[in-house]
Structures are given as structure tokens and as C-alpha cells.
Short mmCIF file of the C-alpha atoms (twelve columns), coordinates in Angstrom:
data_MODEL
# 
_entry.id   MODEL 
# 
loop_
_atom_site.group_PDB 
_atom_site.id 
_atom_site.type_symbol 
_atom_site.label_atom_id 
_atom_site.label_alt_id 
_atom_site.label_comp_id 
_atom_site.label_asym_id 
_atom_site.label_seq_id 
_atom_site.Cartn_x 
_atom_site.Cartn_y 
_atom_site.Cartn_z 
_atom_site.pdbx_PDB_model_num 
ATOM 1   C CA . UNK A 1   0.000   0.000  0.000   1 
ATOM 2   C CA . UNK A 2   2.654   2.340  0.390   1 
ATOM 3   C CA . UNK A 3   4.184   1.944  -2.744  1 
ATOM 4   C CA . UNK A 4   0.605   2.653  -4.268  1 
ATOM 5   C CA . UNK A 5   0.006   5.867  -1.695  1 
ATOM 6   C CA . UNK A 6   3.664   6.982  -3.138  1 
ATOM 7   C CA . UNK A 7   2.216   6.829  -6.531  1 
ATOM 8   C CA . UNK A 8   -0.582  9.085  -5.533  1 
ATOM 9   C CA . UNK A 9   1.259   11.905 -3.800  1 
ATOM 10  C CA . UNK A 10  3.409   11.872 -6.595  1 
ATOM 11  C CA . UNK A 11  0.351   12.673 -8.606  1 
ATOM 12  C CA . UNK A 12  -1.004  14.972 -5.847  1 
ATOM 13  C CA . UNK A 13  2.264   17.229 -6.221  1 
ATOM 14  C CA . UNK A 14  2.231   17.146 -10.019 1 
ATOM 15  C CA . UNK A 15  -1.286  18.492 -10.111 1 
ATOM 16  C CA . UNK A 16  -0.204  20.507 -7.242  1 
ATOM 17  C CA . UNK A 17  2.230   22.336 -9.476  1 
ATOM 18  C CA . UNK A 18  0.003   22.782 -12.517 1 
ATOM 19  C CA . UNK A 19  -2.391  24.123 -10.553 1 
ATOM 20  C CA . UNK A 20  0.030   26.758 -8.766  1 
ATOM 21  C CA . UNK A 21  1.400   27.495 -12.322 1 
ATOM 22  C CA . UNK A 22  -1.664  28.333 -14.449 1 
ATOM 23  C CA . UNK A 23  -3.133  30.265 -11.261 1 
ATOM 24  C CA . UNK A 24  -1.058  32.967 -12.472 1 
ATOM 25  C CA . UNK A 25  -3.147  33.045 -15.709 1 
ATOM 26  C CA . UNK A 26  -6.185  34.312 -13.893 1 
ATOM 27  C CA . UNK A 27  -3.785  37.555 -13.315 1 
ATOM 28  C CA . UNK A 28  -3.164  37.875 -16.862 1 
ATOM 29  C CA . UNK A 29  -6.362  37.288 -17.392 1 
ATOM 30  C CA . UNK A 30  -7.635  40.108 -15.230 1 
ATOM 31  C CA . UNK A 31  -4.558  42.212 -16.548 1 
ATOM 32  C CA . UNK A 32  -6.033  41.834 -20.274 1 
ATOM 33  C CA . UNK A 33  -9.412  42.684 -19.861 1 
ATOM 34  C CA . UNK A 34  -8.589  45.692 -17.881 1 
ATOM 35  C CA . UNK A 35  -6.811  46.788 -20.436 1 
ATOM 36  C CA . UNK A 36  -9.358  45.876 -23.062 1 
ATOM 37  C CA . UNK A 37  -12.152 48.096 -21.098 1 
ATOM 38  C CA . UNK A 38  -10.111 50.774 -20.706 1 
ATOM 39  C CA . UNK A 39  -8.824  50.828 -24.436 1 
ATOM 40  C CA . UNK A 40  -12.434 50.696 -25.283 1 
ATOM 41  C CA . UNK A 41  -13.586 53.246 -23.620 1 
ATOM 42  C CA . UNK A 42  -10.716 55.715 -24.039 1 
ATOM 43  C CA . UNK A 43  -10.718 55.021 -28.251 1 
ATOM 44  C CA . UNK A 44  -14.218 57.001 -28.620 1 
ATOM 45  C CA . UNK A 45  -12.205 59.583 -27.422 1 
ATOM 46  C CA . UNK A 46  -9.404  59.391 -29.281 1 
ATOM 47  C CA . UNK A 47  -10.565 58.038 -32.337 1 
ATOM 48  C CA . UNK A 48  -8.394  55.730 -32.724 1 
ATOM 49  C CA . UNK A 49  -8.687  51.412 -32.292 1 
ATOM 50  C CA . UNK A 50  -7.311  50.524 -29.240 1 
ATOM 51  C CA . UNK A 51  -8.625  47.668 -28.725 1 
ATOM 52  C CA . UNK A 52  -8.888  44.262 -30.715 1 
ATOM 53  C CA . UNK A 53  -11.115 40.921 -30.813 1 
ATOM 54  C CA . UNK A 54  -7.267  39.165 -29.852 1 
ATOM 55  C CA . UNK A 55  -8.227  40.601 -26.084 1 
ATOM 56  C CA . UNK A 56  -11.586 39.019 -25.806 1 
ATOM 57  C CA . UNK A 57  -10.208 35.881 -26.967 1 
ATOM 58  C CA . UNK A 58  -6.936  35.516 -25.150 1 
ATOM 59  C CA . UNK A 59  -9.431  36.037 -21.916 1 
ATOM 60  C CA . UNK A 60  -11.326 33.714 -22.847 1 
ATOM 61  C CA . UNK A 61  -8.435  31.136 -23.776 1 
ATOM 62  C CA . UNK A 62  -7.289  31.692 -20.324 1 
ATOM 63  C CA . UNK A 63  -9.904  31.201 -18.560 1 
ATOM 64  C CA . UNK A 64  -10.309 27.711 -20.461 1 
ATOM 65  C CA . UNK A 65  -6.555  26.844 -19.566 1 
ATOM 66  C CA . UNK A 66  -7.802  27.486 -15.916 1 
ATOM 67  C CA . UNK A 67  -10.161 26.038 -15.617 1 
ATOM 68  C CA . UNK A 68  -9.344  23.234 -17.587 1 
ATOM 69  C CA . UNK A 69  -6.099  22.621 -15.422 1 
ATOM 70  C CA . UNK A 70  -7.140  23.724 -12.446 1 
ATOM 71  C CA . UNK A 71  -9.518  21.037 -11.895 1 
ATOM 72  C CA . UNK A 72  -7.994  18.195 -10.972 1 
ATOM 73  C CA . UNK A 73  -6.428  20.445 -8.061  1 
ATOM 74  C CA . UNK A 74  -10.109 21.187 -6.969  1 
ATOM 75  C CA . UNK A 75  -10.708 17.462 -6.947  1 
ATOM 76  C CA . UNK A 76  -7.537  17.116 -4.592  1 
ATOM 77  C CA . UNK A 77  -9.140  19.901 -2.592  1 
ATOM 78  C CA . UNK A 78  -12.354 18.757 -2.620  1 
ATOM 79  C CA . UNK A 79  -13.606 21.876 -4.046  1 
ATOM 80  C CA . UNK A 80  -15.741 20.199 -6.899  1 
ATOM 81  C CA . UNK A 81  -19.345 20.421 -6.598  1 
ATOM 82  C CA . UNK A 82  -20.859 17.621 -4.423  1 
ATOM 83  C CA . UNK A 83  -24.633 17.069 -3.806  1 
ATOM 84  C CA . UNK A 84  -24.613 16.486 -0.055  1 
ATOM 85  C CA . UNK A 85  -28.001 14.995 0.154   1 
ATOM 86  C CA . UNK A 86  -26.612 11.540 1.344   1 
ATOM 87  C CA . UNK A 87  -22.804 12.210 1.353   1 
ATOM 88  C CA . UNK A 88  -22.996 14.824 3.770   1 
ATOM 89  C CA . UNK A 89  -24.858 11.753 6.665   1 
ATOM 90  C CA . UNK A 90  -22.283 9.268  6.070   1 
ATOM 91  C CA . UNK A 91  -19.264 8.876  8.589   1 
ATOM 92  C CA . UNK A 92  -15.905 8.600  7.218   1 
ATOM 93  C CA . UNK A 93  -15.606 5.260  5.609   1 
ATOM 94  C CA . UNK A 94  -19.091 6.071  3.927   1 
ATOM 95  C CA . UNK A 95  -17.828 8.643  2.203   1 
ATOM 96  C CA . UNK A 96  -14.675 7.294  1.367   1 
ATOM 97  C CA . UNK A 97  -16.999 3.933  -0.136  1 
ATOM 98  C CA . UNK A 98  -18.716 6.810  -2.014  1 
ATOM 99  C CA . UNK A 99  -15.694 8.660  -3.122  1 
ATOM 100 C CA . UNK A 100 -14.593 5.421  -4.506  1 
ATOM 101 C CA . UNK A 101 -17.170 4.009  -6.293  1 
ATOM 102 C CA . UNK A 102 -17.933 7.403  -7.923  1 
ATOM 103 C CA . UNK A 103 -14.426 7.410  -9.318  1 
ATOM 104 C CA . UNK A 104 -14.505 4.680  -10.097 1 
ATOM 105 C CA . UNK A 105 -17.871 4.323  -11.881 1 
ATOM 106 C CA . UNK A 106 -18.112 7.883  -13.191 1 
ATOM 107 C CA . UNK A 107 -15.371 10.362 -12.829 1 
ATOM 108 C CA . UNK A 108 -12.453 7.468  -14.493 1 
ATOM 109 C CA . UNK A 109 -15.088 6.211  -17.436 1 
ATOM 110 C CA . UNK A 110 -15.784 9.939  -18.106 1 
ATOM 111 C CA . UNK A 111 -12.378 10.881 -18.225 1 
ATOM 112 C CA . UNK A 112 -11.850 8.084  -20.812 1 
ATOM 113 C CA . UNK A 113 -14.676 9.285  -22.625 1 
ATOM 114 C CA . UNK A 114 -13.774 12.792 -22.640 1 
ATOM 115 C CA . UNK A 115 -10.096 11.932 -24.460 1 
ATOM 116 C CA . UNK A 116 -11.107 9.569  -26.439 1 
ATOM 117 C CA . UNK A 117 -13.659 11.877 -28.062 1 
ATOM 118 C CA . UNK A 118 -11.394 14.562 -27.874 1 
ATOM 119 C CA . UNK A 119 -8.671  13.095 -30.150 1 
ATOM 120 C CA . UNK A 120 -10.232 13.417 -33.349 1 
ATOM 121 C CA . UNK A 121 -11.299 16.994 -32.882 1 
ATOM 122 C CA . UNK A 122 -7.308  17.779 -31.467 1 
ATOM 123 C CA . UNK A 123 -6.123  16.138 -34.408 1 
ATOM 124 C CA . UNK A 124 -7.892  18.035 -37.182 1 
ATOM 125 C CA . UNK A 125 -7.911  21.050 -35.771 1 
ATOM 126 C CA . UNK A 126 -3.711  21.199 -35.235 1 
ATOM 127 C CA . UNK A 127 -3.878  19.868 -38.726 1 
ATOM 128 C CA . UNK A 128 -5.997  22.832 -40.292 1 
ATOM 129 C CA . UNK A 129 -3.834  25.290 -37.659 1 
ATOM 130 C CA . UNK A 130 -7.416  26.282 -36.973 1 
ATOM 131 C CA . UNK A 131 -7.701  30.037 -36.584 1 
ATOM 132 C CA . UNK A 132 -10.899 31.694 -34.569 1 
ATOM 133 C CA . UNK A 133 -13.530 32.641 -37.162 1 
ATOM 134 C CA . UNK A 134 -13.711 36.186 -35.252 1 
ATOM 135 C CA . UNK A 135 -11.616 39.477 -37.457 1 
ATOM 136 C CA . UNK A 136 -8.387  39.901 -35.764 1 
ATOM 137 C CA . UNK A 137 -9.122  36.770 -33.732 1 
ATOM 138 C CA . UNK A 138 -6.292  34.332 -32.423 1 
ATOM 139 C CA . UNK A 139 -5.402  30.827 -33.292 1 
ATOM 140 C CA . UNK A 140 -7.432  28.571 -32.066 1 
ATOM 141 C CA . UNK A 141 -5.174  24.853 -32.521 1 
ATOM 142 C CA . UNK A 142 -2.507  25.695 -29.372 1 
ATOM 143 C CA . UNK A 143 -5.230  25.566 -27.639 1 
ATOM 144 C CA . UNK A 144 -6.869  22.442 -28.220 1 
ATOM 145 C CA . UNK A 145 -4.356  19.975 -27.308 1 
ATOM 146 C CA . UNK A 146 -5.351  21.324 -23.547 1 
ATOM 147 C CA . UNK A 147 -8.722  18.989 -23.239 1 
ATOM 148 C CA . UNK A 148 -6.785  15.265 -23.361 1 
ATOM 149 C CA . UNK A 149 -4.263  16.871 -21.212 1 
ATOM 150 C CA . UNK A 150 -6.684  18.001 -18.841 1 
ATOM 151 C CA . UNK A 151 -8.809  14.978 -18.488 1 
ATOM 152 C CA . UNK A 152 -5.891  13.172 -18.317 1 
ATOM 153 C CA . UNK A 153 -4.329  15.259 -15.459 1 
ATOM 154 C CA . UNK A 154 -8.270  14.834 -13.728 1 
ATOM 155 C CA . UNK A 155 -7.958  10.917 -14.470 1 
ATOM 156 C CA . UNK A 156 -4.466  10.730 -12.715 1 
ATOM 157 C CA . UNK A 157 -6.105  12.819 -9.770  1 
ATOM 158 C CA . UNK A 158 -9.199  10.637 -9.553  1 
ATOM 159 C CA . UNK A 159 -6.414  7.382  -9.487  1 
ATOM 160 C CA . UNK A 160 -4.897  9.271  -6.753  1 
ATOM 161 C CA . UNK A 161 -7.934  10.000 -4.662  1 
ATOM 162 C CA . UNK A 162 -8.896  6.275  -5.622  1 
ATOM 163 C CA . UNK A 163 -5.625  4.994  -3.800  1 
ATOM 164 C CA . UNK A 164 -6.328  7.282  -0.820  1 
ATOM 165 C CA . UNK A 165 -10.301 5.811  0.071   1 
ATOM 166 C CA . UNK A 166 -9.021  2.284  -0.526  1 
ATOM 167 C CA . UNK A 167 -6.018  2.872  1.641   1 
ATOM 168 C CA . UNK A 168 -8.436  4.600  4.424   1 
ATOM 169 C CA . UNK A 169 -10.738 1.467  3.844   1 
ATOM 170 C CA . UNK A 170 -7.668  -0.514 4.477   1 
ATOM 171 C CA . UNK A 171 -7.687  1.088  7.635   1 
ATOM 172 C CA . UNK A 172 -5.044  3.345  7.341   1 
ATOM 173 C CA . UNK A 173 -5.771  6.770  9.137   1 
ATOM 174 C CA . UNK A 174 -6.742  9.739  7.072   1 
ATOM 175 C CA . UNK A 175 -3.457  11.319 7.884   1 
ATOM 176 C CA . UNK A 176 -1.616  8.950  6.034   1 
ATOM 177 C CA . UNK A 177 -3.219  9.159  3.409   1 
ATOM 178 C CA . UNK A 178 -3.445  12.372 3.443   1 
ATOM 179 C CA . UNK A 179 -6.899  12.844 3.462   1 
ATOM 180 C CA . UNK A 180 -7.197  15.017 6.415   1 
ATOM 181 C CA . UNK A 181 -6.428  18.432 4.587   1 
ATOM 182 C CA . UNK A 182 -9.969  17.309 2.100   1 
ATOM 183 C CA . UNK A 183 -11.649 15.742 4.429   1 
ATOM 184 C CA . UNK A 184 -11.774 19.180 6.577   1 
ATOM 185 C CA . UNK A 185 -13.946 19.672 2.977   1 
ATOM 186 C CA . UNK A 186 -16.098 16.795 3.359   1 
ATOM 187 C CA . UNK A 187 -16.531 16.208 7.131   1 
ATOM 188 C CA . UNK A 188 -17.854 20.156 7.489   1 
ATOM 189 C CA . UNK A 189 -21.197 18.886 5.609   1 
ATOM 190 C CA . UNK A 190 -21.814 16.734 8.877   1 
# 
């Protein structure tokens, strides 16, 4: 079990430093369309453009690398939406059976899914160096090659979270598995 619980904080600190990484982007993010409001506003003034369709987009595009990136970090965290109805009643190693067979059943099939399906569309568009549609719009294929990578990164999280409920159903205590920083998350609900 400890080889396996290795394995998963190994994957907790990669997604760890992703997520610490791209957080940065929601500066530039805020940075950009600052800028784009003010150059707006201040080019019926000045007659001139100012601003550009490039702005909108690269918010947008960061905002999807975000997102995208940050989430298997918020999984870690448990900061993903959870409906509480019946989680929220069970003690510890009911929501650690629930965890598991949710990963197992949903999040890891999903995941699959979501790369599988996302190949094709990857593919063509790097192959077309697919531009946005928009005037003055950015390219649109650097982009793309994001969704695998990010339900990949989600499906190595949800293995790693996996590891962690089986361990604590193997009795091991949540701090060694390192479940007590999200189960503060979890165990609030009760």
C-alpha cells in the first residue's frame, strides 16, 4: 500500500504544481481585460482602435486553460461540486466507499470518454492550424491539445484519490493518506 500511496502523492504534487502554475493566468487574465475596457472606452475619445477581438479571446483562452487545469487540483481539494443529500450523513468510511465508487464508476469512465472523443477533434484542428472565425481573432489549434491533457491530469487525480479511500478502507488513518487536509472539505457537511 505504500508503494501505491507513493504513486498518488506523486500525482497529488504534479497536479499541485500545474495548478500553482496556471493560477497565475487568472492575473493575466484580469490584466487583459482591464486593459481591453479601458482601451475601449478611451478610443471614442481618441478616435483611434485601441482595442482588438485578440483581447476578448486571449481572456477567454485563459480562462479555459484554468479552468481546464485547475480542476484536478479542486478534486484534490475537494472543491468540486458535491450534492450532499446523502454524502454529507455518512461517517468517514461512507464517504470514502462513495468517493470510490464514484471514481470509479463515473469520474475514471468519463475521463476516458472525454479523451477519447477529444482526439479526433485535437487532431484536425492542429492539422488545419485552426484560426478563430472572429476578425483579428487568435489561433485557435494551441489551444486544443489542452482537453486530453486536462482529463488526463483529472484521471491521474481521480487514481490518486482512488488509492487514498481504498487505503483509508484498508484502515489506514486519514493522515496517512493524506486525506485530512480534504476531508476538513467533506466532514464540514456533517
Amino acid at each position: 500500500m505504500r508503494a501505491w500511496l507513493r504513486l498518488s502523492f506523486a500525482i497529488d504534487r504534479l497536479n499541485r504544481g500545474i495548478a500553482r502554475a496556471v493560477a497565475w493566468l487568472a492575473l493575466a487574465m484580469v490584466l487583459i481585460g482591464a486593459y481591453n475596457a479601458i482601451a475601449r472606452f478611451c478610443q471614442r475619445s481618441l478616435g483611434m482602435n485601441l482595442s482588438s477581438n485578440a483581447y476578448l479571446e486571449a481572456q477567454w483562452y485563459l480562462f479555459s486553460v484554468l479552468f481546464l487545469l485547475g480542476a484536478p487540483y479542486a478534486l484534490r481539494k475537494g472543491s468540486h461540486v458535491r450534492v450532499d443529500v446523502l454524502y454529507a450523513g455518512h461517517p468517514l468510511r461512507g464517504r470514502a466507499w462513495t468517493d470510490l465508487l464514484g471514481t470509479l464508476l463515473l469520474l475514471l469512465p468519463f475521463c476516458g470518454f472525454a479523451i477519447w472523443t477529444s482526439w479526433d477533434f485535437v487532431a484536425d484542428s492542429i492539422a488545419k492550424r485552426e484560426m478563430s472565425n472572429d476578425p483579428g481573432g487568435l489561433p485557435r489549434w494551441p489551444l486544443k491539445p489542452i482537453v486530453p491533457m486536462a482529463f488526463l491530469l483529472l484521471a491521474l487525480q481521480g487514481i490518486s484519490e482512488a488509492i487514498k479511500r481504498v487505503a483509508l478502507l484498508r484502515g489506514w488513518s486519514p493522515a496517512a493518506t493524506r486525506l485530512d487536509e480534504t476531508s476538513a472539505h467533506t466532514a464540514g457537511a456533517t
